[in-house]
Coordinates of C-alpha atoms in Angstrom, one line a residue:
M1 CA -49.2 51.9 -51.6
R2 CA -50.1 51.6 -48.0
N3 CA -48.8 54.0 -45.4
L4 CA -45.8 52.4 -43.8
A5 CA -44.2 53.2 -40.4
L6 CA -40.8 54.7 -40.0
V7 CA -38.1 52.4 -38.7
P8 CA -38.3 52.1 -34.9
S9 CA -35.2 52.2 -32.8
W10 CA -35.3 48.5 -31.9
L11 CA -35.3 47.6 -35.6
R12 CA -32.4 49.9 -36.4
F13 CA -30.3 48.3 -33.7
F14 CA -31.4 44.8 -34.8
I15 CA -30.4 45.6 -38.4
I16 CA -27.0 47.1 -37.3
F17 CA -26.4 43.8 -35.5
L18 CA -27.3 41.8 -38.6
L19 CA -25.1 44.0 -40.7
A20 CA -22.1 43.4 -38.4
M21 CA -22.7 39.7 -38.5
G22 CA -23.0 39.8 -42.3
I23 CA -19.6 41.6 -42.5
L24 CA -18.1 39.2 -40.1
F25 CA -19.2 36.2 -42.2
R26 CA -17.8 37.8 -45.3
F27 CA -14.3 38.1 -43.9
V28 CA -13.9 35.2 -41.6
N29 CA -12.0 32.1 -42.8
L30 CA -11.5 33.5 -46.3
E31 CA -8.9 30.8 -47.1
G32 CA -11.0 28.0 -45.7
K33 CA -12.9 26.7 -48.7
V34 CA -11.2 25.0 -51.7
Y35 CA -9.8 27.4 -54.3
S36 CA -12.1 26.4 -57.1
H37 CA -11.4 25.9 -60.8
D38 CA -13.1 29.2 -61.7
E39 CA -11.0 31.1 -59.1
T40 CA -7.7 29.7 -60.5
Y41 CA -9.0 30.9 -63.9
T42 CA -9.3 34.4 -62.5
L43 CA -5.7 34.4 -61.4
L44 CA -4.6 33.0 -64.8
R45 CA -6.2 36.0 -66.4
I46 CA -4.6 38.3 -63.9
S47 CA -1.2 36.8 -64.8
G48 CA -1.7 37.7 -68.5
Y49 CA -1.0 34.2 -69.7
T50 CA -3.4 32.5 -72.1
V51 CA -4.6 28.9 -71.7
N52 CA -2.7 27.9 -74.8
E53 CA 0.5 29.2 -73.3
V54 CA -0.1 27.2 -70.1
K55 CA -0.8 24.0 -72.0
Q56 CA 2.4 24.4 -74.0
Q57 CA 4.5 25.1 -71.0
L58 CA 3.0 22.7 -68.4
F59 CA 1.4 19.8 -70.3
N60 CA 4.6 18.5 -71.9
G61 CA 5.1 15.2 -70.0
N62 CA 7.6 16.6 -67.5
V63 CA 7.3 16.0 -63.8
I64 CA 6.7 19.2 -61.8
S65 CA 5.9 20.2 -58.2
K66 CA 3.0 22.3 -57.1
E67 CA 5.2 25.4 -57.4
G68 CA 5.2 24.8 -61.1
F69 CA 1.7 26.3 -61.2
A70 CA 2.5 29.4 -59.2
R71 CA 3.9 31.5 -62.0
F72 CA 0.6 31.3 -63.8
Q73 CA -1.3 32.4 -60.7
R74 CA 0.4 35.7 -60.1
P75 CA 0.8 38.9 -62.2
N76 CA 3.4 38.7 -64.9
L77 CA 5.0 42.2 -64.8
G78 CA 6.3 41.7 -68.3
K79 CA 2.8 41.5 -69.7
G80 CA 1.2 44.2 -67.7
F81 CA -2.5 45.2 -67.7
S82 CA -2.5 44.9 -71.4
G83 CA -1.6 41.2 -71.1
T84 CA -4.8 40.6 -69.0
I85 CA -6.9 42.4 -71.6
M86 CA -5.3 40.5 -74.5
S87 CA -5.7 37.1 -72.8
L88 CA -9.4 37.7 -72.3
A89 CA -9.8 39.2 -75.8
K90 CA -8.1 36.2 -77.5
E91 CA -9.7 33.3 -75.5
D92 CA -12.6 34.6 -73.4
P93 CA -14.3 37.7 -74.8
Q94 CA -17.6 36.7 -73.1
H95 CA -15.9 37.9 -69.8
P96 CA -15.4 41.7 -70.0
P97 CA -12.2 42.9 -68.4
L98 CA -13.2 45.3 -65.6
Y99 CA -13.1 42.9 -62.7
Y100 CA -9.9 41.3 -63.8
L101 CA -8.1 44.6 -64.1
I102 CA -9.3 45.6 -60.7
A103 CA -8.2 42.2 -59.3
R104 CA -4.8 42.5 -61.0
L105 CA -4.2 45.9 -59.4
W106 CA -5.4 44.5 -56.0
V107 CA -3.1 41.5 -56.3
Q108 CA -0.1 43.7 -57.2
I109 CA -0.7 45.6 -54.0
W110 CA -1.7 42.9 -51.5
G111 CA -0.3 39.7 -53.0
N112 CA -1.8 36.7 -54.7
S113 CA -2.6 34.6 -51.7
V114 CA -6.1 33.0 -51.5
T115 CA -7.0 35.4 -48.7
A116 CA -5.8 38.4 -50.5
I117 CA -7.6 37.8 -53.8
R118 CA -10.9 36.8 -52.1
S119 CA -10.8 39.8 -49.8
L120 CA -11.4 42.0 -52.9
S121 CA -14.8 40.5 -53.4
A122 CA -15.5 40.7 -49.7
F123 CA -14.7 44.5 -49.7
I124 CA -16.7 45.0 -52.9
S125 CA -19.7 43.2 -51.3
L126 CA -19.8 46.0 -48.6
L127 CA -20.8 48.4 -51.3
V128 CA -24.0 46.4 -51.7
F129 CA -25.5 47.8 -48.5
P130 CA -25.4 51.6 -49.2
C131 CA -26.4 50.9 -52.8
I132 CA -29.4 48.7 -52.0
Y133 CA -30.5 51.4 -49.5
W134 CA -30.3 54.0 -52.3
L135 CA -32.2 51.8 -54.8
C136 CA -35.0 51.1 -52.3
R137 CA -35.3 54.8 -51.4
E138 CA -35.7 55.6 -55.1
L139 CA -38.2 52.9 -55.6
F140 CA -40.5 53.7 -52.7
N141 CA -39.5 57.4 -52.4
V142 CA -40.4 57.7 -48.7
P143 CA -38.5 56.9 -45.5
L144 CA -39.8 53.4 -45.1
S145 CA -38.5 50.3 -43.3
V146 CA -38.0 48.6 -46.7
P147 CA -34.4 49.9 -47.3
W148 CA -33.3 48.7 -43.9
L149 CA -34.9 45.3 -44.2
A150 CA -33.4 44.9 -47.6
I151 CA -30.0 45.6 -46.1
A152 CA -30.7 43.0 -43.4
L153 CA -31.8 40.3 -45.9
M154 CA -28.7 41.0 -48.1
A155 CA -26.4 40.9 -45.1
V156 CA -27.3 37.4 -44.0
S157 CA -28.3 35.9 -47.3
P158 CA -26.4 32.7 -47.6
I159 CA -25.8 32.9 -51.3
H160 CA -24.5 36.4 -51.2
V161 CA -22.2 35.5 -48.3
L162 CA -20.8 32.6 -50.3
Y163 CA -20.1 34.7 -53.4
S164 CA -18.7 37.5 -51.4
Q165 CA -15.8 35.1 -50.7
E166 CA -15.3 34.1 -54.3
A167 CA -12.6 35.5 -56.6
Q168 CA -15.1 36.1 -59.3
A169 CA -16.9 39.1 -60.9
S170 CA -20.5 38.2 -59.6
I171 CA -20.5 40.6 -56.6
L172 CA -19.1 43.5 -58.6
W173 CA -21.8 42.9 -61.2
L174 CA -24.4 43.0 -58.4
V175 CA -23.1 46.4 -57.2
T176 CA -23.2 47.8 -60.8
I177 CA -26.7 46.6 -61.4
I178 CA -28.0 48.2 -58.2
L179 CA -26.2 51.5 -59.0
C180 CA -27.4 51.5 -62.6
S181 CA -31.0 50.8 -61.5
A182 CA -30.9 53.4 -58.7
S183 CA -29.4 56.1 -60.9
L184 CA -32.0 55.4 -63.7
L185 CA -34.9 55.9 -61.2
R186 CA -33.3 59.1 -59.8
A187 CA -32.8 60.4 -63.4
I188 CA -36.5 59.7 -64.2
R189 CA -37.6 61.4 -61.0
I190 CA -35.5 64.5 -61.7
E191 CA -36.9 64.7 -65.3
S192 CA -40.4 64.5 -64.0
K193 CA -39.8 67.5 -61.6
E194 CA -38.1 69.5 -64.4
Q195 CA -34.9 70.2 -62.3
Q196 CA -32.2 72.5 -63.5
I197 CA -30.2 71.3 -66.5
P198 CA -26.9 70.8 -64.6
D199 CA -28.7 68.5 -62.2
R200 CA -30.2 66.5 -65.0
F201 CA -26.9 66.2 -66.8
A202 CA -25.2 65.0 -63.6
I203 CA -27.6 62.2 -62.8
W204 CA -27.8 61.0 -66.4
G205 CA -24.0 61.1 -66.5
I206 CA -24.0 58.8 -63.4
Y207 CA -26.4 56.5 -65.3
V208 CA -24.0 56.4 -68.3
L209 CA -21.1 55.7 -66.1
T210 CA -22.8 52.9 -64.1
L211 CA -24.2 51.3 -67.3
A212 CA -20.8 51.3 -68.9
L213 CA -19.3 49.8 -65.7
S214 CA -22.0 47.1 -65.6
L215 CA -21.4 46.2 -69.3
Y216 CA -17.6 46.0 -68.7
T217 CA -18.4 43.6 -65.8
S218 CA -20.8 41.2 -67.5
L219 CA -22.3 40.8 -70.9
E220 CA -25.6 39.9 -69.3
S221 CA -25.9 43.6 -68.6
I222 CA -26.8 44.1 -72.3
L223 CA -30.1 42.4 -71.7
M224 CA -30.7 44.3 -68.5
A225 CA -30.2 47.5 -70.4
V226 CA -32.7 46.4 -73.0
F227 CA -35.3 45.7 -70.4
Q228 CA -34.6 49.0 -68.8
G229 CA -35.5 50.6 -72.1
I230 CA -38.7 48.6 -72.3
Y231 CA -39.4 49.8 -68.7
I232 CA -38.9 53.4 -69.8
I233 CA -41.1 53.1 -72.8
T234 CA -44.0 51.3 -71.1
T235 CA -44.0 53.6 -68.1
T236 CA -44.2 56.6 -70.4
K237 CA -47.1 54.9 -72.2
F238 CA -45.2 54.6 -75.5
Q239 CA -44.8 58.4 -75.8
I240 CA -41.6 60.1 -76.9
T241 CA -41.2 62.3 -73.8
E242 CA -38.2 64.2 -72.6
T243 CA -37.4 61.3 -70.3
V244 CA -37.4 58.9 -73.2
R245 CA -35.1 61.1 -75.2
A246 CA -32.7 61.6 -72.3
Y247 CA -32.7 57.8 -71.7
L248 CA -32.0 57.0 -75.4
I249 CA -29.1 59.5 -75.4
A250 CA -27.7 58.2 -72.1
S251 CA -28.0 54.5 -73.0
S252 CA -26.4 55.2 -76.4
L253 CA -23.5 56.8 -74.7
G254 CA -23.1 53.9 -72.3
F255 CA -23.1 51.4 -75.2
L256 CA -20.8 53.6 -77.1
A257 CA -18.3 53.4 -74.3
F258 CA -18.6 49.6 -74.4
M259 CA -18.2 49.4 -78.2
P260 CA -14.5 48.6 -78.2
W261 CA -15.1 45.4 -76.2
M262 CA -18.4 44.7 -78.0
M263 CA -16.4 44.6 -81.3
I264 CA -14.1 41.9 -79.8
V265 CA -17.2 39.9 -78.7
L266 CA -18.8 40.1 -82.2
A267 CA -15.5 39.1 -83.8
N268 CA -15.4 36.0 -81.7
L269 CA -19.2 35.3 -81.7
F270 CA -19.0 31.9 -83.3
E271 CA -16.4 30.6 -80.8
F272 CA -18.4 32.1 -78.0
L273 CA -21.6 30.2 -79.1
I274 CA -19.9 26.9 -79.5
S275 CA -18.0 27.2 -76.2
A276 CA -21.1 28.2 -74.1
D277 CA -22.1 26.0 -71.3
V278 CA -25.1 24.2 -72.6
I279 CA -27.3 21.2 -71.9
K280 CA -28.5 19.4 -74.9
N281 CA -32.2 18.8 -75.5
E282 CA -32.0 15.2 -74.4
T283 CA -31.3 16.3 -70.9
S284 CA -34.4 16.2 -68.6
R285 CA -35.8 19.7 -67.8
I286 CA -36.9 18.6 -64.4
P287 CA -33.5 18.6 -62.6
L288 CA -32.8 22.1 -64.1
I289 CA -36.1 23.4 -62.8
L290 CA -35.3 22.0 -59.4
V291 CA -31.9 23.6 -59.3
A292 CA -33.5 26.9 -60.2
L293 CA -36.0 26.5 -57.3
M294 CA -33.3 25.5 -54.9
Q295 CA -31.2 28.5 -55.9
I296 CA -34.2 30.7 -54.9
S297 CA -34.4 29.0 -51.5
R298 CA -30.7 29.4 -51.0
L299 CA -31.2 33.2 -50.9
F300 CA -32.6 32.6 -47.4
F301 CA -31.6 29.1 -46.2
D302 CA -28.7 26.9 -47.3
L303 CA -27.3 23.8 -45.6
N304 CA -25.7 22.4 -48.7
I305 CA -28.6 19.9 -49.1
S306 CA -28.4 17.9 -52.3
L307 CA -31.2 17.4 -54.8
E308 CA -31.6 13.8 -53.7
N309 CA -32.6 14.8 -50.2
P310 CA -36.4 15.2 -49.9
L311 CA -35.9 18.2 -47.5
S312 CA -34.6 20.2 -50.5
Y313 CA -38.0 20.0 -52.1
L314 CA -39.7 21.1 -48.8
F315 CA -37.5 24.1 -48.3
S316 CA -37.8 25.1 -52.0
L317 CA -41.6 24.9 -51.7
I318 CA -41.7 27.0 -48.5
F319 CA -39.5 29.8 -49.8
L320 CA -41.0 29.7 -53.3
S321 CA -44.4 30.3 -51.7
L322 CA -42.9 33.3 -49.7
V323 CA -41.3 34.7 -52.8
G324 CA -44.4 34.2 -55.0
Y325 CA -46.6 35.9 -52.4
A326 CA -44.1 38.8 -52.0
I327 CA -44.2 39.5 -55.7
Y328 CA -48.0 39.3 -55.8
F329 CA -48.3 41.6 -52.9
L330 CA -45.8 44.1 -54.4
C331 CA -47.8 44.2 -57.7
L332 CA -51.1 44.5 -55.8
T333 CA -50.1 47.4 -53.4
T334 CA -47.6 49.5 -55.3
H335 CA -47.6 51.8 -58.3
Y336 CA -46.9 50.0 -61.6
K337 CA -43.6 52.1 -62.0
V338 CA -42.4 50.3 -58.8
W339 CA -43.4 46.7 -59.4
S340 CA -42.5 46.8 -63.1
L341 CA -38.9 47.7 -62.4
V342 CA -38.7 44.9 -59.8
L343 CA -40.2 42.4 -62.3
T344 CA -37.7 43.7 -64.9
L345 CA -34.8 42.6 -62.6
I346 CA -36.5 39.2 -62.1
I347 CA -37.5 38.5 -65.7
S348 CA -34.6 39.8 -67.7
P349 CA -32.1 36.9 -66.8
V350 CA -34.7 34.3 -67.7
I351 CA -34.6 35.0 -71.4
P352 CA -31.0 33.6 -72.0
I353 CA -32.2 30.4 -70.4
I354 CA -35.4 30.0 -72.4
L355 CA -34.6 31.3 -75.9
P356 CA -31.7 28.8 -76.7
N357 CA -34.1 26.0 -75.9
L358 CA -36.9 27.4 -78.1
F359 CA -34.7 28.1 -81.2
Y360 CA -31.7 25.8 -80.9
R361 CA -33.1 22.9 -78.8
R362 CA -30.6 23.7 -76.1
M363 CA -30.8 25.1 -72.6
L364 CA -28.2 27.1 -70.8
S365 CA -27.1 25.8 -67.4
I366 CA -28.2 27.9 -64.5
S367 CA -25.4 29.5 -62.6
Y368 CA -25.3 32.3 -60.0
S369 CA -24.4 34.9 -62.7
Y370 CA -27.9 34.5 -64.2
L371 CA -29.5 34.8 -60.8
V372 CA -27.8 38.0 -59.6
P373 CA -30.6 40.4 -60.9
I374 CA -33.2 37.8 -59.9
S375 CA -31.9 37.6 -56.4
L376 CA -31.9 41.4 -56.2
G377 CA -35.5 41.7 -57.3
I378 CA -36.7 38.9 -55.0
Q379 CA -35.1 40.3 -51.9
I380 CA -36.5 43.8 -52.6
A381 CA -40.0 42.2 -53.0
V382 CA -39.6 40.2 -49.8
A383 CA -38.3 43.2 -47.9
Y384 CA -41.3 45.3 -49.0
L385 CA -43.7 42.5 -47.9
L386 CA -42.1 42.2 -44.5
A387 CA -41.9 46.0 -44.0
T388 CA -45.6 46.3 -44.5
Q389 CA -46.8 43.3 -42.7
I390 CA -44.8 43.6 -39.4
Y391 CA -46.7 46.9 -38.6
N392 CA -50.0 46.8 -40.4
G393 CA -53.2 44.8 -39.6
I394 CA -54.4 43.3 -36.4
V395 CA -52.0 42.4 -33.6
L396 CA -52.0 38.6 -34.3
R397 CA -51.2 39.2 -38.0
R398 CA -48.3 41.5 -37.1
R399 CA -47.0 38.9 -34.6
I400 CA -47.1 36.2 -37.3
W401 CA -45.1 38.3 -39.7
Q402 CA -42.7 39.3 -37.1
V403 CA -42.1 35.6 -36.4
I404 CA -41.6 35.0 -40.1
L405 CA -39.0 37.8 -40.2
V406 CA -37.1 36.4 -37.3
L407 CA -37.2 32.9 -38.8
I408 CA -35.8 34.2 -42.1
I409 CA -33.0 36.0 -40.3
V410 CA -32.3 32.9 -38.2
C411 CA -32.2 30.8 -41.4
G412 CA -29.6 33.1 -42.9
L413 CA -27.4 33.3 -39.8
V414 CA -27.5 29.5 -39.3
S415 CA -26.7 28.9 -42.9
S416 CA -23.7 31.2 -42.8
R417 CA -22.5 29.8 -39.5
V418 CA -22.6 26.2 -40.9
S419 CA -21.0 26.9 -44.2
Y420 CA -18.0 29.1 -43.1
E421 CA -16.2 26.2 -41.5
S422 CA -16.7 23.8 -44.4
D423 CA -13.8 23.2 -46.8
T424 CA -16.2 23.0 -49.8
W425 CA -19.8 23.8 -50.7
W426 CA -22.2 23.3 -53.6
H427 CA -21.1 26.5 -55.5
K428 CA -17.6 25.0 -56.0
G429 CA -19.0 22.8 -58.8
I430 CA -16.5 20.5 -60.4
S431 CA -14.0 21.3 -57.7
N432 CA -16.3 20.2 -54.9
G433 CA -14.5 16.9 -54.5
N434 CA -11.0 18.2 -54.6
P435 CA -10.4 18.4 -50.8
Q436 CA -11.2 14.7 -50.6
V437 CA -9.0 13.9 -53.7
A438 CA -6.1 15.9 -52.2
K439 CA -6.5 14.1 -48.9
I440 CA -6.2 10.7 -50.6
I441 CA -3.2 11.8 -52.6
N442 CA -1.5 13.4 -49.5
Q443 CA -1.7 10.1 -47.6
A444 CA 0.7 8.5 -50.0
E445 CA 4.4 8.4 -49.2
S446 CA 5.6 9.6 -52.6
P447 CA 2.7 10.3 -54.9
L448 CA 2.5 11.2 -58.6
L449 CA -0.6 12.6 -60.2
I450 CA -1.0 12.1 -63.9
S451 CA -3.4 14.2 -65.9
D452 CA -4.1 15.6 -69.3
Y453 CA -5.8 18.9 -70.1
E454 CA -9.0 17.4 -71.6
G455 CA -12.5 18.4 -70.2
I456 CA -12.4 19.6 -66.6
N457 CA -8.9 18.3 -65.9
Y458 CA -7.1 21.5 -67.0
K459 CA -8.7 23.7 -64.3
N460 CA -8.9 21.0 -61.7
V461 CA -5.2 20.4 -61.6
F462 CA -4.7 24.0 -60.8
S463 CA -7.3 23.8 -58.0
L464 CA -5.6 20.7 -56.6
S465 CA -2.2 22.4 -56.6
Y466 CA -3.5 24.6 -53.7
L467 CA -4.5 21.6 -51.6
V468 CA -1.7 19.0 -52.0
Q469 CA 1.4 18.8 -49.9
P470 CA 4.8 19.8 -51.4
K471 CA 5.8 16.1 -51.7
V472 CA 3.2 15.5 -54.4
R473 CA 4.4 15.6 -58.0
F474 CA 2.4 16.2 -61.2
Q475 CA 3.0 14.7 -64.6
L476 CA 0.9 16.6 -67.2
V477 CA 0.5 15.3 -70.7
K478 CA -1.1 16.4 -74.0
G479 CA -4.4 14.8 -75.0
Q480 CA -4.0 11.0 -75.3
D481 CA -0.2 10.9 -74.9
I482 CA 1.0 8.0 -72.8
P483 CA 3.6 9.2 -70.3
D484 CA 6.9 7.6 -69.4
I485 CA 6.4 7.3 -65.6
P486 CA 9.7 7.9 -63.7
T487 CA 10.8 5.5 -61.0
G488 CA 10.7 6.2 -57.3
F489 CA 7.0 6.9 -56.8
T490 CA 5.1 4.8 -54.3
D491 CA 1.7 5.7 -55.7
V492 CA 0.6 6.8 -59.1
F493 CA -2.9 8.4 -59.5
L494 CA -4.8 9.2 -62.7
L495 CA -7.1 12.2 -62.7
N496 CA -10.3 11.5 -64.7
P497 CA -8.7 9.5 -67.5
S498 CA -10.7 8.5 -70.6
D499 CA -11.2 4.7 -70.8
T500 CA -9.2 4.4 -74.0
W501 CA -6.2 6.3 -72.5
R502 CA -6.4 4.4 -69.2
V503 CA -6.4 1.0 -71.0
K504 CA -3.4 2.0 -73.1
L505 CA -1.6 3.0 -69.9
E506 CA -2.4 -0.4 -68.3
N507 CA -1.2 -2.3 -71.4
K508 CA 2.1 -0.3 -71.5
Y509 CA 2.9 -1.0 -67.9
K510 CA 1.2 -4.4 -67.7
S511 CA -0.8 -3.3 -64.7
T512 CA -4.4 -2.5 -63.6
T513 CA -6.1 0.6 -62.3
N514 CA -8.7 0.9 -59.5
V515 CA -11.1 3.7 -58.7
V516 CA -10.2 5.3 -55.3
Y517 CA -12.6 8.3 -55.5
S518 CA -15.6 9.2 -57.6
N519 CA -18.2 12.0 -57.6
N520 CA -20.6 13.4 -60.1
Y521 CA -17.9 15.1 -62.1
Y522 CA -14.9 12.8 -62.3
L523 CA -13.0 9.7 -61.2
L524 CA -9.6 9.4 -59.4
W525 CA -7.9 6.1 -60.4
K526 CA -4.8 4.5 -58.9
L527 CA -2.2 2.4 -60.8
A528 CA -1.9 -0.9 -59.0
N529 CA 1.8 -1.5 -59.6
P530 CA 3.7 1.8 -60.1
I531 CA 7.1 1.5 -61.7

């Protein structure tokens, strides 16, 4: 590893400024973007109700207002914390309960408004900064500029700012991964120095705790822990050392603490596999690869550019080149114990994407949850590259890398500045078009929205309930049931109906339907002559 300069005063002040801007972007306009289908799902779990209970009580053909959704979006004191756990255990064991329990406690204290629930993730995201500092110090083990630059990159990273404002578990998982990795490195270092037994027990105890917390936040932590074991074995050259024995005991205790939920997951394994979000083999791999590359570029620059825009390929190529060189440089100039851990963070999430395609002819879709460890490893590698290059070499070379650093920071600041005023963004997925749908419906004098719970409709009607005006009414039906539309509505809208169901409705009311809005996920139809 090259000798690196300490952090100069100007860089410290610059990073403090970026940290302040990053915190500002995380808390400003929390309620601005559409409350997505996944976020409404979070509040449903907090309430303690199950999806089946919601379907039975709401999708019965009755006409309701937006307030009808509210009781399923706030804690049900009659169910308590056990209700949250049981609803996850019955219907969604692939989502461990830690984040949802914390969120329920948070909502009971601060209320269930959009701002309140999203502020939890914003506050959790602040823990990333001291945690990444600790991890980088453990990795490089000297007072370098790397920890400070890693903080700066994380502070203004567009994708981290976006998910710091989401009522989801992703940011909590990022924090637990950083803590788990840092405590593991610290435990290894203490073992190598043969510290006193109480010190060794304490740090391995922290590793057990952080591993258990990570497992109770996301099941993907299982694979991360497996790769950490591979890292320990390979760095000890496949010898059963005291470090290996201590790791095996600590990791076993971490998994033992997770065993109650793991038993629930195994009991529901078949339902989990068939409900996983997959893309069948017939789907082209090229778009999926492009999405993955775009997600990497969004770590540094994100203006919500679609795949159809040629600029997306240009930005992806530029930042992919930067990331590739950063990883190469890290491997070239650091000890293998350093770069192998960073590669572990980057490689471990790729396995769940590749293996289903190899063995089951399927490929998992790429979501941010898979990219959390990857983004961490990438930004550590880029921070190390920048920390070395802005001081070393000839003056011209230093100036070039200083310009690159400034450009990366500017890209992050511009991205966050552009996105925070928008009412939606790419990460909202199937709810991306809901602001426009709500705008169309709100323009009607007395609108009625009809929907069933098939496909994406179930979650999207909850998302729309946050956007429509009080005058809007919902008529929710089961499956292919044809509703009896009440009189008195000036406009009747159909949310993503199947062709068969829509034709039956047209025949019953001797009318026609027209598309008034469409996107990549669904269609909004309008009944030509409402009753």
